[in-house]
C-alpha cells in the first residue's frame, strides 16, 4: 500500500493553488483580461538584466562539465564566500561562508532545517497568519505546529507567545516581511523575542532555534530597518531564497545560514547536511549557484511593486475596505466583508475577483491579495471590487 498521508497531501491542493487553477480555467472560458487573479505569489516583475547576461556569459565562457556538474553537497565555495561578503557588508551580519548550505529555494531550506533540528513530537511555534506550507514541512519532519496569535498590528503577541513556549518547543519561525500581511517585525520586537527565547532556553535547558524565513527580505517599500537575525540571537537559522528578489521562483536557488555563535554549530551543520542528503537534494542547481556571486545586491525593479501597493491601497480604501498596511513582500491582507472568509472569497469569484481566504494561513476573517500582477490588472479590477462592496451593502 502506498502512503496514505502523502496521497492526502497530493490530492488536497492548497487554497492558493486551488484558486490559481480555478483562475486558469476561468481565463480560458471568458478571457485573461476578465479575471482579476490575485491568487498566487509569482513575481510579475522581470528579473534584473544582470541575471540573463550572467547566465549567457557563463554558458558561453565556461566549460560545460564544470557549469553543469555536481557541486559539493553544501554548495560551491566561491558562491558561499560571495554571500558571506555580501551579508557582512550589507547587514553587518558577522557570518562565515562555512556556515552556509546552498539549497533549492526557501521551501527546501525550511524542509531541510526542520528535518535537521526536530525529533519526533517536538514543537514549532508559528505566528498566525503564516505560510501554510510550514505545517506540511514540519509534520513530515515529525514535529507539531503550535500556532501563536499576532497582535492587532500583526506583530508578535508576546503574551500569547509566553503562554505557548514549553519544554517541547524547539523552533520558533518568523517570516518578515510577511506572507500574507506584508508586515515587517520591528527591531524592538526582534530584541524582545531574542531575550525571551534565551530565557526560555535556559529554563528548559536546551536551545530553541529561531528560524527566519526570508524570501522577501529585499522587498521593502518603506525606510524600515531590516533587523538581520544573526545579530540578535545566537541560535538563529536563516532560510533564504532568490525566488522573489530576483524573480526566479522556478529555478530553485537559496540557502540556509547558521549564525556564527550557534551552540554546537558543527553538529547542527552536519545535521543540515544529513537532512539534505536524506531528502535526496544532492546539491543546489549548479548553474544558478554560479550566477549568484554576480547578482548579489541586485533585485527586480521594486518600484513596480511599490506602485501597485500604492494604487491598490488607495483604491480599496476609497471604496471602503479595511486593509493591513503592508511595508514589504507583495501581499495585502484585507478584512473580509463577512465573518467567513471562504464565503467572502466565493462571493468575490462572482465578480471574477480571486482572493485567497485567510483560514489556511491560520486566521479567520481576511483575504490575501497578491499584488504581484500588472498595474493594469489593479486598475481594471476597480469596478469588480466596487461591485463586491455594494453586494455586501445591499445584503445588510
Ligand atoms: N516562505 C514563504 C513565506 C513564501 O511565501 C514562499 C513562497 O511563496 C516560500 C517560503 C517558498 O519559497 P521558494 O520559492 O523559494 O521555495
PDB file of C-alpha atoms in Angstrom, residues 84-352:
ATOM      1  CA  UNK A  84      29.336  35.868   3.277  1.00  0.00           C
ATOM      2  CA  UNK A  85      30.917  39.071   1.994  1.00  0.00           C
ATOM      3  CA  UNK A  86      27.579  40.481   0.867  1.00  0.00           C
ATOM      4  CA  UNK A  87      25.777  39.761   4.156  1.00  0.00           C
ATOM      5  CA  UNK A  88      28.595  41.099   6.297  1.00  0.00           C
ATOM      6  CA  UNK A  89      28.822  44.256   4.218  1.00  0.00           C
ATOM      7  CA  UNK A  90      25.075  44.867   3.913  1.00  0.00           C
ATOM      8  CA  UNK A  91      23.781  43.819   7.338  1.00  0.00           C
ATOM      9  CA  UNK A  92      26.912  43.713   9.470  1.00  0.00           C
ATOM     10  CA  UNK A  93      25.826  40.110   9.920  1.00  0.00           C
ATOM     11  CA  UNK A  94      29.113  38.617  11.141  1.00  0.00           C
ATOM     12  CA  UNK A  95      28.580  35.321   9.316  1.00  0.00           C
ATOM     13  CA  UNK A  96      31.002  32.815   7.796  1.00  0.00           C
ATOM     14  CA  UNK A  97      30.742  31.031   4.451  1.00  0.00           C
ATOM     15  CA  UNK A  98      31.417  27.706   6.165  1.00  0.00           C
ATOM     16  CA  UNK A  99      28.004  28.024   7.835  1.00  0.00           C
ATOM     17  CA  UNK A 100      26.117  28.343   4.546  1.00  0.00           C
ATOM     18  CA  UNK A 101      24.367  25.424   2.865  1.00  0.00           C
ATOM     19  CA  UNK A 102      23.065  26.117  -0.651  1.00  0.00           C
ATOM     20  CA  UNK A 103      19.524  24.879  -1.336  1.00  0.00           C
ATOM     21  CA  UNK A 104      16.751  24.663  -3.917  1.00  0.00           C
ATOM     22  CA  UNK A 105      14.921  27.756  -2.604  1.00  0.00           C
ATOM     23  CA  UNK A 106      13.238  28.651   0.677  1.00  0.00           C
ATOM     24  CA  UNK A 107      10.926  25.625   0.658  1.00  0.00           C
ATOM     25  CA  UNK A 108      13.952  23.311   0.591  1.00  0.00           C
ATOM     26  CA  UNK A 109      15.767  25.469   3.161  1.00  0.00           C
ATOM     27  CA  UNK A 110      12.819  25.088   5.542  1.00  0.00           C
ATOM     28  CA  UNK A 111      12.231  21.376   4.932  1.00  0.00           C
ATOM     29  CA  UNK A 112      15.939  20.599   5.432  1.00  0.00           C
ATOM     30  CA  UNK A 113      16.122  22.771   8.568  1.00  0.00           C
ATOM     31  CA  UNK A 114      13.098  21.127  10.186  1.00  0.00           C
ATOM     32  CA  UNK A 115      14.457  17.650   9.415  1.00  0.00           C
ATOM     33  CA  UNK A 116      17.859  18.651  10.769  1.00  0.00           C
ATOM     34  CA  UNK A 117      16.554  20.045  14.063  1.00  0.00           C
ATOM     35  CA  UNK A 118      13.374  18.233  15.024  1.00  0.00           C
ATOM     36  CA  UNK A 119      12.920  14.978  16.879  1.00  0.00           C
ATOM     37  CA  UNK A 120       9.541  13.297  16.982  1.00  0.00           C
ATOM     38  CA  UNK A 121       6.750  15.385  18.530  1.00  0.00           C
ATOM     39  CA  UNK A 122       8.899  18.436  19.190  1.00  0.00           C
ATOM     40  CA  UNK A 123       7.014  21.670  18.717  1.00  0.00           C
ATOM     41  CA  UNK A 124       7.425  24.502  16.251  1.00  0.00           C
ATOM     42  CA  UNK A 125       5.849  27.868  17.015  1.00  0.00           C
ATOM     43  CA  UNK A 126       4.425  29.827  14.100  1.00  0.00           C
ATOM     44  CA  UNK A 127       2.717  33.202  14.277  1.00  0.00           C
ATOM     45  CA  UNK A 128      -0.681  33.373  12.627  1.00  0.00           C
ATOM     46  CA  UNK A 129      -1.212  34.260   9.872  1.00  0.00           C
ATOM     47  CA  UNK A 130       1.555  32.036   8.495  1.00  0.00           C
ATOM     48  CA  UNK A 131       2.669  30.476   5.199  1.00  0.00           C
ATOM     49  CA  UNK A 132       0.568  27.269   5.080  1.00  0.00           C
ATOM     50  CA  UNK A 133       3.395  25.024   3.828  1.00  0.00           C
ATOM     51  CA  UNK A 134       5.131  25.311   7.227  1.00  0.00           C
ATOM     52  CA  UNK A 135       2.638  22.787   8.558  1.00  0.00           C
ATOM     53  CA  UNK A 136       3.370  20.349   5.729  1.00  0.00           C
ATOM     54  CA  UNK A 137       7.155  20.573   6.175  1.00  0.00           C
ATOM     55  CA  UNK A 138       7.081  20.425   9.988  1.00  0.00           C
ATOM     56  CA  UNK A 139       4.740  17.442  10.134  1.00  0.00           C
ATOM     57  CA  UNK A 140       6.791  15.498   7.584  1.00  0.00           C
ATOM     58  CA  UNK A 141       9.828  16.116   9.803  1.00  0.00           C
ATOM     59  CA  UNK A 142       7.917  14.585  12.755  1.00  0.00           C
ATOM     60  CA  UNK A 143       7.188  17.877  14.512  1.00  0.00           C
ATOM     61  CA  UNK A 144       3.989  19.548  15.688  1.00  0.00           C
ATOM     62  CA  UNK A 145       2.890  23.053  14.720  1.00  0.00           C
ATOM     63  CA  UNK A 146       1.925  25.309  17.632  1.00  0.00           C
ATOM     64  CA  UNK A 147       0.038  28.403  16.483  1.00  0.00           C
ATOM     65  CA  UNK A 148       0.549  31.690  18.347  1.00  0.00           C
ATOM     66  CA  UNK A 149      -1.573  34.784  17.717  1.00  0.00           C
ATOM     67  CA  UNK A 150      -0.239  38.030  16.339  1.00  0.00           C
ATOM     68  CA  UNK A 151      -1.206  41.328  17.953  1.00  0.00           C
ATOM     69  CA  UNK A 152      -3.605  43.871  16.423  1.00  0.00           C
ATOM     70  CA  UNK A 153      -0.848  45.244  14.162  1.00  0.00           C
ATOM     71  CA  UNK A 154       0.146  41.704  13.114  1.00  0.00           C
ATOM     72  CA  UNK A 155       3.376  41.983  15.095  1.00  0.00           C
ATOM     73  CA  UNK A 156       4.304  39.303  17.677  1.00  0.00           C
ATOM     74  CA  UNK A 157       1.791  38.855  20.521  1.00  0.00           C
ATOM     75  CA  UNK A 158       4.241  38.295  23.373  1.00  0.00           C
ATOM     76  CA  UNK A 159       1.562  37.376  25.936  1.00  0.00           C
ATOM     77  CA  UNK A 160       0.344  34.559  23.749  1.00  0.00           C
ATOM     78  CA  UNK A 161       3.894  33.510  22.879  1.00  0.00           C
ATOM     79  CA  UNK A 162       4.766  33.319  26.572  1.00  0.00           C
ATOM     80  CA  UNK A 163       1.815  31.009  27.174  1.00  0.00           C
ATOM     81  CA  UNK A 164       2.799  28.691  24.338  1.00  0.00           C
ATOM     82  CA  UNK A 165       6.539  28.166  24.813  1.00  0.00           C
ATOM     83  CA  UNK A 166       7.079  24.964  26.791  1.00  0.00           C
ATOM     84  CA  UNK A 167       9.687  22.258  27.290  1.00  0.00           C
ATOM     85  CA  UNK A 168       8.853  20.708  23.898  1.00  0.00           C
ATOM     86  CA  UNK A 169       9.340  23.942  21.941  1.00  0.00           C
ATOM     87  CA  UNK A 170      12.338  23.511  19.657  1.00  0.00           C
ATOM     88  CA  UNK A 171      11.842  26.083  16.920  1.00  0.00           C
ATOM     89  CA  UNK A 172      10.150  29.468  16.533  1.00  0.00           C
ATOM     90  CA  UNK A 173       9.600  30.584  12.923  1.00  0.00           C
ATOM     91  CA  UNK A 174       9.435  34.204  11.884  1.00  0.00           C
ATOM     92  CA  UNK A 175       8.696  35.453   8.380  1.00  0.00           C
ATOM     93  CA  UNK A 176       9.344  39.138   7.817  1.00  0.00           C
ATOM     94  CA  UNK A 177       8.379  40.827   5.518  1.00  0.00           C
ATOM     95  CA  UNK A 178       5.438  38.567   5.995  1.00  0.00           C
ATOM     96  CA  UNK A 179       3.352  36.464   3.687  1.00  0.00           C
ATOM     97  CA  UNK A 180       0.375  37.146   3.856  1.00  0.00           C
ATOM     98  CA  UNK A 181       0.329  40.513   5.701  1.00  0.00           C
ATOM     99  CA  UNK A 182       3.393  42.347   4.325  1.00  0.00           C
ATOM    100  CA  UNK A 183       4.258  43.383   7.897  1.00  0.00           C
ATOM    101  CA  UNK A 184       7.923  43.746   8.928  1.00  0.00           C
ATOM    102  CA  UNK A 185       8.820  42.886  12.517  1.00  0.00           C
ATOM    103  CA  UNK A 186      10.288  45.867  14.329  1.00  0.00           C
ATOM    104  CA  UNK A 187      13.810  45.739  15.721  1.00  0.00           C
ATOM    105  CA  UNK A 188      12.314  46.288  19.177  1.00  0.00           C
ATOM    106  CA  UNK A 189      10.245  43.119  18.817  1.00  0.00           C
ATOM    107  CA  UNK A 190      13.183  41.102  17.491  1.00  0.00           C
ATOM    108  CA  UNK A 191      15.242  42.151  20.528  1.00  0.00           C
ATOM    109  CA  UNK A 192      12.340  41.243  22.828  1.00  0.00           C
ATOM    110  CA  UNK A 193      11.895  37.889  21.084  1.00  0.00           C
ATOM    111  CA  UNK A 194      15.602  37.047  21.325  1.00  0.00           C
ATOM    112  CA  UNK A 195      15.612  37.864  25.044  1.00  0.00           C
ATOM    113  CA  UNK A 196      12.551  35.738  25.709  1.00  0.00           C
ATOM    114  CA  UNK A 197      13.928  32.760  23.774  1.00  0.00           C
ATOM    115  CA  UNK A 198      17.237  32.987  25.629  1.00  0.00           C
ATOM    116  CA  UNK A 199      15.390  32.927  28.974  1.00  0.00           C
ATOM    117  CA  UNK A 200      13.199  30.009  27.948  1.00  0.00           C
ATOM    118  CA  UNK A 201      16.127  28.030  26.515  1.00  0.00           C
ATOM    119  CA  UNK A 202      17.897  28.439  29.862  1.00  0.00           C
ATOM    120  CA  UNK A 203      14.780  27.407  31.760  1.00  0.00           C
ATOM    121  CA  UNK A 204      14.262  24.239  29.703  1.00  0.00           C
ATOM    122  CA  UNK A 205      17.959  23.575  29.341  1.00  0.00           C
ATOM    123  CA  UNK A 206      18.044  23.145  25.570  1.00  0.00           C
ATOM    124  CA  UNK A 207      18.432  25.520  22.644  1.00  0.00           C
ATOM    125  CA  UNK A 208      15.360  26.983  20.997  1.00  0.00           C
ATOM    126  CA  UNK A 209      16.176  27.769  17.372  1.00  0.00           C
ATOM    127  CA  UNK A 210      14.869  30.901  15.733  1.00  0.00           C
ATOM    128  CA  UNK A 211      14.234  30.127  12.068  1.00  0.00           C
ATOM    129  CA  UNK A 212      13.908  33.228   9.928  1.00  0.00           C
ATOM    130  CA  UNK A 213      12.174  32.538   6.621  1.00  0.00           C
ATOM    131  CA  UNK A 214      13.332  35.422   4.398  1.00  0.00           C
ATOM    132  CA  UNK A 215      12.301  35.121   0.758  1.00  0.00           C
ATOM    133  CA  UNK A 216      11.006  38.721   0.867  1.00  0.00           C
ATOM    134  CA  UNK A 217      13.993  40.263   2.672  1.00  0.00           C
ATOM    135  CA  UNK A 218      14.743  42.814  -0.051  1.00  0.00           C
ATOM    136  CA  UNK A 219      11.110  43.588  -0.927  1.00  0.00           C
ATOM    137  CA  UNK A 220      10.681  46.547   1.417  1.00  0.00           C
ATOM    138  CA  UNK A 221       8.896  49.783   0.419  1.00  0.00           C
ATOM    139  CA  UNK A 222       9.478  51.977   3.471  1.00  0.00           C
ATOM    140  CA  UNK A 223      12.569  53.177   5.370  1.00  0.00           C
ATOM    141  CA  UNK A 224      12.036  50.430   7.920  1.00  0.00           C
ATOM    142  CA  UNK A 225      15.292  48.924   9.101  1.00  0.00           C
ATOM    143  CA  UNK A 226      15.646  45.203   8.429  1.00  0.00           C
ATOM    144  CA  UNK A 227      16.902  43.556  11.620  1.00  0.00           C
ATOM    145  CA  UNK A 228      19.185  40.756  10.386  1.00  0.00           C
ATOM    146  CA  UNK A 229      18.550  37.952  12.798  1.00  0.00           C
ATOM    147  CA  UNK A 230      22.083  36.612  13.399  1.00  0.00           C
ATOM    148  CA  UNK A 231      22.936  39.955  15.029  1.00  0.00           C
ATOM    149  CA  UNK A 232      20.311  39.465  17.708  1.00  0.00           C
ATOM    150  CA  UNK A 233      20.133  35.770  18.581  1.00  0.00           C
ATOM    151  CA  UNK A 234      22.866  33.184  18.648  1.00  0.00           C
ATOM    152  CA  UNK A 235      20.806  30.101  17.781  1.00  0.00           C
ATOM    153  CA  UNK A 236      19.325  31.558  14.632  1.00  0.00           C
ATOM    154  CA  UNK A 237      18.945  29.935  11.223  1.00  0.00           C
ATOM    155  CA  UNK A 238      18.253  31.987   8.107  1.00  0.00           C
ATOM    156  CA  UNK A 239      16.261  30.290   5.336  1.00  0.00           C
ATOM    157  CA  UNK A 240      16.756  32.451   2.270  1.00  0.00           C
ATOM    158  CA  UNK A 241      15.686  32.242  -1.356  1.00  0.00           C
ATOM    159  CA  UNK A 242      16.401  34.217  -4.527  1.00  0.00           C
ATOM    160  CA  UNK A 243      12.909  33.325  -5.828  1.00  0.00           C
ATOM    161  CA  UNK A 244      11.343  36.710  -5.152  1.00  0.00           C
ATOM    162  CA  UNK A 245      14.273  39.151  -5.031  1.00  0.00           C
ATOM    163  CA  UNK A 246      15.497  38.093  -8.485  1.00  0.00           C
ATOM    164  CA  UNK A 247      12.115  36.825  -9.814  1.00  0.00           C
ATOM    165  CA  UNK A 248      13.464  33.273 -10.214  1.00  0.00           C
ATOM    166  CA  UNK A 249      10.958  31.042  -8.409  1.00  0.00           C
ATOM    167  CA  UNK A 250      11.080  28.284 -10.997  1.00  0.00           C
ATOM    168  CA  UNK A 251      14.856  27.950 -10.879  1.00  0.00           C
ATOM    169  CA  UNK A 252      15.060  26.888  -7.228  1.00  0.00           C
ATOM    170  CA  UNK A 253      18.021  28.567  -5.569  1.00  0.00           C
ATOM    171  CA  UNK A 254      18.533  29.710  -1.981  1.00  0.00           C
ATOM    172  CA  UNK A 255      20.482  28.876   1.161  1.00  0.00           C
ATOM    173  CA  UNK A 256      20.471  28.015   4.839  1.00  0.00           C
ATOM    174  CA  UNK A 257      22.751  30.058   7.082  1.00  0.00           C
ATOM    175  CA  UNK A 258      23.650  29.265  10.693  1.00  0.00           C
ATOM    176  CA  UNK A 259      24.668  32.106  12.990  1.00  0.00           C
ATOM    177  CA  UNK A 260      28.400  32.109  13.768  1.00  0.00           C
ATOM    178  CA  UNK A 261      27.984  31.758  17.516  1.00  0.00           C
ATOM    179  CA  UNK A 262      25.400  28.938  17.465  1.00  0.00           C
ATOM    180  CA  UNK A 263      25.691  26.283  20.196  1.00  0.00           C
ATOM    181  CA  UNK A 264      27.232  23.081  18.787  1.00  0.00           C
ATOM    182  CA  UNK A 265      27.329  24.678  15.369  1.00  0.00           C
ATOM    183  CA  UNK A 266      29.426  21.990  13.672  1.00  0.00           C
ATOM    184  CA  UNK A 267      26.991  19.292  14.793  1.00  0.00           C
ATOM    185  CA  UNK A 268      23.989  21.325  13.663  1.00  0.00           C
ATOM    186  CA  UNK A 269      25.653  21.932  10.286  1.00  0.00           C
ATOM    187  CA  UNK A 270      26.248  18.189   9.951  1.00  0.00           C
ATOM    188  CA  UNK A 271      22.585  17.626  10.766  1.00  0.00           C
ATOM    189  CA  UNK A 272      21.700  20.073   7.955  1.00  0.00           C
ATOM    190  CA  UNK A 273      23.974  18.169   5.577  1.00  0.00           C
ATOM    191  CA  UNK A 274      22.421  14.886   6.730  1.00  0.00           C
ATOM    192  CA  UNK A 275      18.886  16.200   6.264  1.00  0.00           C
ATOM    193  CA  UNK A 276      19.696  17.490   2.761  1.00  0.00           C
ATOM    194  CA  UNK A 277      21.222  14.131   1.908  1.00  0.00           C
ATOM    195  CA  UNK A 278      18.367  12.073   3.323  1.00  0.00           C
ATOM    196  CA  UNK A 279      15.814  14.181   1.466  1.00  0.00           C
ATOM    197  CA  UNK A 280      17.708  13.498  -1.763  1.00  0.00           C
ATOM    198  CA  UNK A 281      18.714  17.052  -2.629  1.00  0.00           C
ATOM    199  CA  UNK A 282      22.323  16.136  -3.634  1.00  0.00           C
ATOM    200  CA  UNK A 283      23.234  19.796  -4.364  1.00  0.00           C
ATOM    201  CA  UNK A 284      21.568  23.060  -5.361  1.00  0.00           C
ATOM    202  CA  UNK A 285      21.374  23.845  -9.109  1.00  0.00           C
ATOM    203  CA  UNK A 286      24.975  24.343 -10.255  1.00  0.00           C
ATOM    204  CA  UNK A 287      24.361  26.964 -12.957  1.00  0.00           C
ATOM    205  CA  UNK A 288      22.359  29.163 -10.594  1.00  0.00           C
ATOM    206  CA  UNK A 289      24.901  28.771  -7.806  1.00  0.00           C
ATOM    207  CA  UNK A 290      27.497  30.149 -10.222  1.00  0.00           C
ATOM    208  CA  UNK A 291      25.195  33.020 -11.166  1.00  0.00           C
ATOM    209  CA  UNK A 292      24.688  34.134  -7.545  1.00  0.00           C
ATOM    210  CA  UNK A 293      28.032  35.953  -6.923  1.00  0.00           C
ATOM    211  CA  UNK A 294      27.343  38.284  -9.875  1.00  0.00           C
ATOM    212  CA  UNK A 295      23.784  39.117  -8.802  1.00  0.00           C
ATOM    213  CA  UNK A 296      24.041  39.712  -5.047  1.00  0.00           C
ATOM    214  CA  UNK A 297      22.693  43.151  -4.179  1.00  0.00           C
ATOM    215  CA  UNK A 298      20.523  43.334  -7.314  1.00  0.00           C
ATOM    216  CA  UNK A 299      16.753  42.993  -7.274  1.00  0.00           C
ATOM    217  CA  UNK A 300      13.931  43.106  -9.770  1.00  0.00           C
ATOM    218  CA  UNK A 301      12.537  46.633 -10.135  1.00  0.00           C
ATOM    219  CA  UNK A 302      10.817  47.116  -6.782  1.00  0.00           C
ATOM    220  CA  UNK A 303       9.227  50.380  -7.940  1.00  0.00           C
ATOM    221  CA  UNK A 304       6.680  48.340  -9.864  1.00  0.00           C
ATOM    222  CA  UNK A 305       5.510  46.558  -6.705  1.00  0.00           C
ATOM    223  CA  UNK A 306       5.631  49.819  -4.789  1.00  0.00           C
ATOM    224  CA  UNK A 307       3.349  51.462  -7.347  1.00  0.00           C
ATOM    225  CA  UNK A 308       0.973  48.501  -7.260  1.00  0.00           C
ATOM    226  CA  UNK A 309       0.846  48.728  -3.488  1.00  0.00           C
ATOM    227  CA  UNK A 310       0.097  52.454  -3.535  1.00  0.00           C
ATOM    228  CA  UNK A 311      -2.590  52.190  -6.224  1.00  0.00           C
ATOM    229  CA  UNK A 312      -4.261  49.151  -4.675  1.00  0.00           C
ATOM    230  CA  UNK A 313      -4.264  50.645  -1.186  1.00  0.00           C
ATOM    231  CA  UNK A 314      -5.745  53.946  -2.382  1.00  0.00           C
ATOM    232  CA  UNK A 315      -8.350  52.179  -4.485  1.00  0.00           C
ATOM    233  CA  UNK A 316      -9.509  49.767  -1.774  1.00  0.00           C
ATOM    234  CA  UNK A 317      -9.573  52.379   0.995  1.00  0.00           C
ATOM    235  CA  UNK A 318     -11.539  54.744  -1.207  1.00  0.00           C
ATOM    236  CA  UNK A 319     -14.142  52.047  -1.791  1.00  0.00           C
ATOM    237  CA  UNK A 320     -14.329  51.333   1.972  1.00  0.00           C
ATOM    238  CA  UNK A 321     -12.245  48.177   2.511  1.00  0.00           C
ATOM    239  CA  UNK A 322     -10.160  47.831   5.657  1.00  0.00           C
ATOM    240  CA  UNK A 323      -6.589  46.766   4.971  1.00  0.00           C
ATOM    241  CA  UNK A 324      -3.486  45.897   6.968  1.00  0.00           C
ATOM    242  CA  UNK A 325      -0.896  48.344   5.681  1.00  0.00           C
ATOM    243  CA  UNK A 326       1.961  46.328   4.212  1.00  0.00           C
ATOM    244  CA  UNK A 327       5.565  47.523   4.311  1.00  0.00           C
ATOM    245  CA  UNK A 328       7.066  44.725   2.270  1.00  0.00           C
ATOM    246  CA  UNK A 329       6.619  41.485   0.260  1.00  0.00           C
ATOM    247  CA  UNK A 330       3.851  41.733  -2.355  1.00  0.00           C
ATOM    248  CA  UNK A 331       0.754  40.769  -0.391  1.00  0.00           C
ATOM    249  CA  UNK A 332      -2.041  42.751   1.187  1.00  0.00           C
ATOM    250  CA  UNK A 333      -4.304  41.385   3.920  1.00  0.00           C
ATOM    251  CA  UNK A 334      -7.811  42.752   3.615  1.00  0.00           C
ATOM    252  CA  UNK A 335     -10.701  42.366   6.052  1.00  0.00           C
ATOM    253  CA  UNK A 336     -13.436  40.220   4.551  1.00  0.00           C
ATOM    254  CA  UNK A 337     -16.886  41.811   4.474  1.00  0.00           C
ATOM    255  CA  UNK A 338     -18.350  38.849   6.323  1.00  0.00           C
ATOM    256  CA  UNK A 339     -17.003  36.654   9.128  1.00  0.00           C
ATOM    257  CA  UNK A 340     -16.496  33.665   6.873  1.00  0.00           C
ATOM    258  CA  UNK A 341     -13.510  34.416   4.631  1.00  0.00           C
ATOM    259  CA  UNK A 342     -14.305  31.380   2.468  1.00  0.00           C
ATOM    260  CA  UNK A 343     -17.820  32.699   1.843  1.00  0.00           C
ATOM    261  CA  UNK A 344     -16.357  36.099   1.021  1.00  0.00           C
ATOM    262  CA  UNK A 345     -13.833  34.581  -1.400  1.00  0.00           C
ATOM    263  CA  UNK A 346     -16.676  32.611  -3.058  1.00  0.00           C
ATOM    264  CA  UNK A 347     -18.726  35.794  -3.458  1.00  0.00           C
ATOM    265  CA  UNK A 348     -15.684  37.614  -4.857  1.00  0.00           C
ATOM    266  CA  UNK A 349     -15.480  34.921  -7.539  1.00  0.00           C
ATOM    267  CA  UNK A 350     -18.907  36.042  -8.776  1.00  0.00           C
ATOM    268  CA  UNK A 351     -17.156  39.273  -9.806  1.00  0.00           C
ATOM    269  CA  UNK A 352     -14.166  37.327 -11.161  1.00  0.00           C
TER     270      UNK A 352
END
